[in-house]
Coordinates of C-alpha atoms and ligand atoms in Angstrom, one line a residue:
M1 CA 4.2 20.0 2.6
M2 CA 4.2 17.8 -0.5
L3 CA 6.5 15.5 -2.4
S4 CA 7.5 17.2 -5.7
R5 CA 5.6 16.4 -8.8
E6 CA 8.8 15.1 -10.4
V7 CA 9.4 12.6 -7.6
L8 CA 5.8 11.4 -7.6
D9 CA 5.9 11.0 -11.4
E10 CA 9.1 9.1 -11.3
L11 CA 7.8 6.7 -8.7
R12 CA 4.4 6.2 -10.4
V13 CA 4.0 3.4 -12.9
K14 CA 2.6 5.2 -15.9
P15 CA -0.9 3.7 -16.7
G16 CA -0.7 1.5 -19.8
G17 CA 3.1 1.3 -19.6
P18 CA 5.4 -1.3 -18.2
A19 CA 6.5 -1.1 -14.6
K20 CA 10.2 -1.8 -15.6
L21 CA 11.1 -3.1 -12.1
T22 CA 14.6 -4.2 -13.2
K23 CA 15.3 -0.6 -14.3
R24 CA 14.2 1.0 -11.1
S25 CA 16.5 1.7 -8.2
T26 CA 15.9 -0.1 -4.9
S27 CA 18.2 2.3 -3.1
H28 CA 17.7 5.8 -4.4
T29 CA 17.5 8.6 -1.8
K30 CA 16.5 12.2 -1.8
A31 CA 20.1 13.1 -1.4
D32 CA 20.7 11.3 -4.8
W33 CA 17.9 13.4 -6.3
L34 CA 19.4 16.5 -5.0
G35 CA 22.9 15.5 -6.1
T36 CA 24.5 15.3 -2.7
R37 CA 25.1 11.6 -3.2
G38 CA 27.3 9.6 -0.9
D39 CA 26.6 11.4 2.3
E40 CA 24.4 9.0 4.3
H41 CA 24.1 11.3 7.3
E42 CA 22.6 14.0 5.1
A43 CA 20.3 11.5 3.4
K44 CA 18.9 10.4 6.8
R45 CA 18.5 14.0 8.0
L46 CA 16.6 15.0 4.9
A47 CA 14.4 11.9 5.1
A48 CA 13.6 12.5 8.8
E49 CA 12.7 16.1 8.1
D50 CA 10.4 15.1 5.3
L51 CA 8.8 12.3 7.3
A52 CA 8.0 14.7 10.2
G53 CA 6.4 17.1 7.8
F54 CA 4.3 14.4 6.1
V55 CA 3.2 13.0 9.4
A56 CA 1.9 16.4 10.6
E57 CA 0.2 17.0 7.2
L58 CA -1.4 13.6 7.3
S59 CA -2.7 14.2 10.8
R60 CA -4.4 17.4 9.7
A61 CA -5.8 16.0 6.5
Q62 CA -7.1 12.9 8.3
E63 CA -9.1 15.0 10.8
L64 CA -10.8 16.8 7.9
L65 CA -11.5 13.5 6.1
W66 CA -13.1 12.2 9.2
A67 CA -15.0 15.4 10.0
N68 CA -16.5 15.5 6.5
S69 CA -17.1 11.7 6.1
K70 CA -17.7 12.0 2.4
H71 CA -14.6 10.3 1.1
S72 CA -12.4 7.4 2.2
L73 CA -8.8 6.4 1.4
L74 CA -7.6 2.9 0.7
I75 CA -3.9 2.3 0.8
V76 CA -2.6 -1.0 -0.6
L77 CA 0.9 -2.0 0.5
Q78 CA 2.6 -4.9 -1.3
A79 CA 6.1 -6.2 -0.9
L80 CA 8.3 -9.3 -0.5
D81 CA 9.2 -10.3 3.0
A82 CA 11.4 -8.0 5.1
A83 CA 10.8 -5.0 2.8
G84 CA 9.5 -3.0 5.7
K85 CA 5.7 -2.9 5.5
D86 CA 5.2 -3.1 9.2
G87 CA 7.7 -0.4 10.1
T88 CA 6.4 1.9 7.4
I89 CA 2.9 1.6 8.7
K90 CA 4.0 2.3 12.2
H91 CA 6.1 5.4 11.3
V92 CA 4.0 7.0 8.6
M93 CA 0.7 6.6 10.4
S94 CA 2.1 7.7 13.8
G95 CA 0.2 11.0 13.8
V96 CA -3.2 9.7 12.7
N97 CA -6.1 9.3 15.0
P98 CA -6.6 5.5 15.4
Q99 CA -10.4 6.0 15.5
G100 CA -10.4 6.9 11.8
C101 CA -7.8 4.4 10.6
R102 CA -7.5 0.6 10.3
V103 CA -4.9 -1.8 9.2
V104 CA -5.9 -5.1 7.7
A105 CA -3.4 -7.9 7.1
F106 CA -4.2 -10.3 4.3
K107 CA -2.8 -13.7 5.3
Q108 CA -3.5 -17.2 3.8
P109 CA -7.2 -17.2 3.2
S110 CA -9.5 -19.1 5.6
S111 CA -11.9 -21.8 4.5
T112 CA -14.7 -19.3 4.5
E113 CA -12.7 -16.9 2.4
L114 CA -11.8 -19.6 0.0
A115 CA -15.5 -20.4 -0.4
H116 CA -16.0 -16.9 -2.0
D117 CA -14.5 -15.0 -4.9
F118 CA -11.1 -13.5 -4.5
L119 CA -12.3 -10.0 -3.9
W120 CA -14.8 -10.9 -1.3
R121 CA -12.7 -10.5 1.8
A122 CA -11.3 -7.2 0.5
N123 CA -14.9 -5.9 0.3
L124 CA -15.5 -6.7 4.0
A125 CA -12.4 -4.7 5.0
L126 CA -13.0 -1.5 2.9
P127 CA -12.8 1.8 4.7
A128 CA -16.1 3.5 5.6
M129 CA -16.5 7.2 4.5
G130 CA -14.2 9.3 6.6
E131 CA -11.8 6.4 7.2
I132 CA -8.4 5.4 6.0
A133 CA -7.8 1.7 5.5
I134 CA -4.3 0.2 5.0
F135 CA -4.2 -3.2 3.4
N136 CA -1.0 -4.9 4.6
R137 CA -0.9 -7.2 1.5
S138 CA -4.2 -7.3 -0.3
Y139 CA -6.3 -8.9 -3.0
Y140 CA -3.2 -8.5 -5.2
E141 CA -1.8 -11.7 -3.5
D142 CA -4.3 -13.5 -5.8
V143 CA -2.2 -12.4 -8.8
L144 CA 1.1 -12.6 -7.0
V145 CA 1.7 -15.5 -4.6
V146 CA -1.1 -17.5 -6.4
R147 CA 0.5 -16.8 -9.7
V148 CA 3.9 -18.0 -8.4
H149 CA 2.3 -21.0 -6.9
P150 CA -0.6 -21.9 -9.2
E151 CA -1.2 -25.1 -7.2
L152 CA -2.9 -22.8 -4.6
L153 CA -5.7 -22.4 -7.1
A154 CA -6.8 -26.0 -6.3
K155 CA -8.0 -24.6 -3.0
E156 CA -9.9 -21.6 -4.4
H157 CA -11.0 -22.7 -7.7
D158 CA -12.4 -25.9 -9.2
R159 CA -10.0 -26.0 -12.1
P160 CA -6.4 -25.5 -10.9
E161 CA -5.1 -25.9 -14.5
D162 CA -6.6 -22.5 -15.3
G163 CA -3.5 -21.0 -13.7
Q164 CA -1.6 -22.1 -16.9
R165 CA -3.7 -19.9 -19.1
E166 CA -2.6 -16.3 -19.7
D167 CA -6.2 -15.1 -20.0
F168 CA -7.0 -16.4 -16.6
W169 CA -4.6 -13.9 -15.1
S170 CA -5.5 -11.1 -17.5
H171 CA -9.1 -11.5 -16.4
R172 CA -8.1 -11.2 -12.8
Y173 CA -6.3 -7.9 -13.6
Q174 CA -9.4 -6.7 -15.4
D175 CA -11.6 -7.6 -12.5
I176 CA -9.2 -5.7 -10.1
N177 CA -9.2 -2.6 -12.4
R178 CA -13.0 -2.7 -12.6
F179 CA -13.3 -3.2 -8.8
E180 CA -11.0 -0.2 -8.2
R181 CA -12.9 1.9 -10.7
H182 CA -16.1 1.2 -8.9
L183 CA -14.4 2.1 -5.6
T184 CA -13.1 5.4 -6.8
R185 CA -16.4 6.3 -8.4
S186 CA -17.9 5.7 -4.9
N187 CA -15.5 8.2 -3.3
T188 CA -13.1 5.6 -2.0
H189 CA -9.7 6.8 -3.3
V190 CA -7.2 4.1 -4.0
V191 CA -3.4 4.4 -3.8
K192 CA -1.1 1.4 -4.2
V193 CA 2.5 1.2 -3.1
F194 CA 5.1 -1.5 -3.9
L195 CA 8.1 -1.6 -1.6
H196 CA 10.9 -2.4 -4.0
L197 CA 13.7 -4.3 -2.2
S198 CA 16.9 -5.8 -3.6
K199 CA 17.7 -9.4 -3.1
D200 CA 21.0 -8.5 -1.3
E201 CA 19.2 -6.3 1.2
Q202 CA 16.6 -9.0 1.9
K203 CA 19.5 -11.4 2.7
R204 CA 21.0 -8.8 5.1
R205 CA 17.7 -8.3 6.9
F206 CA 17.0 -12.0 7.2
L207 CA 20.6 -12.5 8.6
D208 CA 20.0 -9.7 11.0
R209 CA 16.7 -11.4 12.2
L210 CA 18.6 -14.6 12.7
E211 CA 21.6 -13.1 14.5
D212 CA 19.8 -10.7 16.8
P213 CA 17.8 -12.6 19.5
T214 CA 15.4 -9.7 19.9
K215 CA 14.5 -10.0 16.2
N216 CA 14.3 -13.8 15.9
W217 CA 10.5 -13.7 16.2
K218 CA 10.4 -11.9 12.9
F219 CA 12.0 -14.7 11.0
S220 CA 10.0 -17.5 9.5
S221 CA 11.6 -20.4 7.6
A222 CA 8.7 -20.0 5.1
D223 CA 10.3 -16.7 4.1
L224 CA 13.4 -18.5 3.0
V225 CA 11.4 -20.8 0.8
E226 CA 9.7 -17.9 -0.9
R227 CA 13.1 -16.2 -1.4
G228 CA 13.9 -19.2 -3.6
F229 CA 11.1 -18.0 -5.9
W230 CA 12.6 -14.5 -6.1
D231 CA 12.7 -14.2 -9.9
D232 CA 9.2 -15.6 -10.2
Y233 CA 7.9 -13.0 -7.8
Q234 CA 9.7 -10.2 -9.7
D235 CA 8.0 -11.4 -12.9
A236 CA 4.6 -11.6 -11.2
Y237 CA 5.0 -8.1 -9.8
E238 CA 6.2 -6.7 -13.1
E239 CA 3.1 -8.1 -14.9
A240 CA 0.6 -7.2 -12.1
L241 CA 1.9 -3.6 -11.7
S242 CA 2.0 -3.0 -15.4
A243 CA -1.6 -4.3 -15.9
T244 CA -3.2 -2.6 -12.9
S245 CA -1.6 0.9 -12.7
T246 CA -4.5 3.0 -13.8
P247 CA -5.3 6.7 -13.8
W248 CA -7.8 6.1 -11.0
A249 CA -5.7 3.7 -8.9
P250 CA -2.0 4.2 -9.7
W251 CA 0.9 2.1 -8.4
Y252 CA 4.0 3.7 -6.9
V253 CA 7.3 1.8 -6.8
V254 CA 9.3 2.9 -3.8
P255 CA 13.0 2.1 -3.2
A256 CA 13.0 0.0 0.0
D257 CA 16.7 -0.7 0.7
H258 CA 17.0 2.4 3.0
K259 CA 14.2 2.3 5.5
Y260 CA 14.4 6.0 6.4
E261 CA 14.0 6.9 2.7
L262 CA 11.2 4.4 2.2
R263 CA 9.2 5.8 5.1
A264 CA 9.6 9.4 4.0
L265 CA 8.5 8.6 0.4
V266 CA 5.5 6.5 1.4
G267 CA 4.5 9.4 3.7
G268 CA 4.7 11.8 0.8
I269 CA 2.7 9.5 -1.5
I270 CA -0.1 9.2 1.1
V271 CA -0.2 12.9 1.7
D272 CA -0.6 13.4 -2.0
A273 CA -3.4 10.8 -2.1
I274 CA -5.3 12.3 0.8
E275 CA -4.9 15.8 -0.6
R276 CA -6.7 14.5 -3.7
T277 CA -9.7 13.7 -1.6
G278 CA -10.1 17.5 -1.3
P279 CA -9.9 17.9 2.5
H280 CA -11.7 21.1 3.7
E281 CA -13.2 22.5 6.9
P282 CA -16.7 21.0 7.2
H283 CA -19.4 23.5 6.0
V284 CA -22.1 24.3 8.5
A285 CA -25.5 24.6 6.7
P286 CA -27.5 27.7 7.6
E287 CA -30.2 25.5 9.2
S288 CA -27.6 23.7 11.4
A289 CA -26.1 27.1 12.3
A290 CA -29.4 28.1 13.8
S291 CA -29.8 24.9 15.8
L292 CA -26.2 25.3 17.1
E293 CA -27.1 28.8 18.2
Q294 CA -30.2 27.4 19.9
A295 CA -28.1 24.7 21.7
K296 CA -25.6 27.3 22.9
R297 CA -28.4 29.5 24.3
A298 CA -29.9 26.5 26.1
L299 CA -26.6 25.6 27.7
L300 CA -25.9 29.2 28.8
A301 CA -29.4 29.4 30.2
E302 CA -28.9 26.4 32.5
T303 CA -29.0 27.3 36.1
Ligands
ATP1 P1 5.0 -10.5 8.6 O1 5.8 -11.6 8.2 O2 5.7 -9.2 8.7 O3 4.1 -10.8 9.9 P2 3.4 -11.0 6.3 O4 2.5 -10.2 5.5 O5 4.5 -11.7 5.6 O6 3.9 -10.2 7.5 P3 2.8 -13.7 7.1 O7 1.7 -14.3 8.0 O8 4.2 -14.0 7.3 O9 2.5 -12.2 7.0 O10 2.4 -14.2 5.6 C1 1.2 -14.1 5.1 C2 1.3 -15.1 3.9 O11 0.0 -15.2 3.4 C3 2.2 -14.5 2.8 O12 3.1 -15.4 2.4 C4 1.2 -14.3 1.6 O13 1.7 -14.5 0.4 C5 0.1 -15.3 2.0 N1 -1.2 -15.0 1.3 C6 -1.9 -13.8 1.4 N2 -3.0 -13.9 0.6 C7 -3.0 -15.1 0.0 C8 -3.8 -15.7 -0.9 N3 -4.9 -15.1 -1.3 N4 -3.6 -17.0 -1.2 C9 -2.5 -17.6 -0.7 N5 -1.6 -17.0 0.1 C10 -1.8 -15.8 0.5
MG2 MG1 6.0 -12.9 6.5

């Protein structure tokens, strides 16, 4: 089961072109694509059906990825607060074997991390062959939160005023593109997803976290401060996605206002990405076939 080419093409930021975030829907559903707009029940049913299919597909493909151990998959998830990164990871990856999968959260860098270049900590967290790694936030924070708050550069760079220079950021985009080129040439496939949330929906989710005692723990007042920089973040995302969606590591922009839709679409994007790694039953070389036969005979001969 796969997402249609049309949907994948529509969600993908065309390499070399602008991301056009303001023109992209944050609330589109499959029902809209199929023209059955307005019926939420139907939209949820379609999404749940798709998600179940993608989860099963992912489970199968991951086993083959692991069995062959010749390729790996890096999934980068970026979003503003409350867009649904955690829930997406939980639902989409529910069928994969934890042994071959890891999730790495990129928080404020530690002093050791700050003492290295901005890609260093990402290197330490890369998936080994056969593995899937999900970056919950990523090295992209260094062209997003750091771009919105260039004063953060004082911590990671000896010349914080560099953040005022356009070419400082374009060099970071170039470095990221080169880094991802290197990864894909080394059989680490890279797929990047931006969860595109509307400002209204973020407000609703924050209010929900404040009003529902079982969700209070999810709210942080820092999130409200960052909400104040909403437009700056949209600009930073627009620039970063436009500059770093490449043929080898494309960005997908997924409408995030409906969680059920978001999860189904991310599931479909990941299935497409893992299919590109060419999963297949592991080949048994003739010499290993002989030794398997020998092992079988030895076991059967045991008394
Ligand atoms: P959740 O809130 O669901 O637990 P989260 O990803 O928002 O998930 P937090 O601990 O709330 O996690 O926030 C992590 C913060 O660290 C984010 O605000 C992010 O922008 C910030 N951050 C990540 N990387 C960097 C970086 N390189 N420099 C500065 N801040 C960073
Ligand atoms: Mg947070």
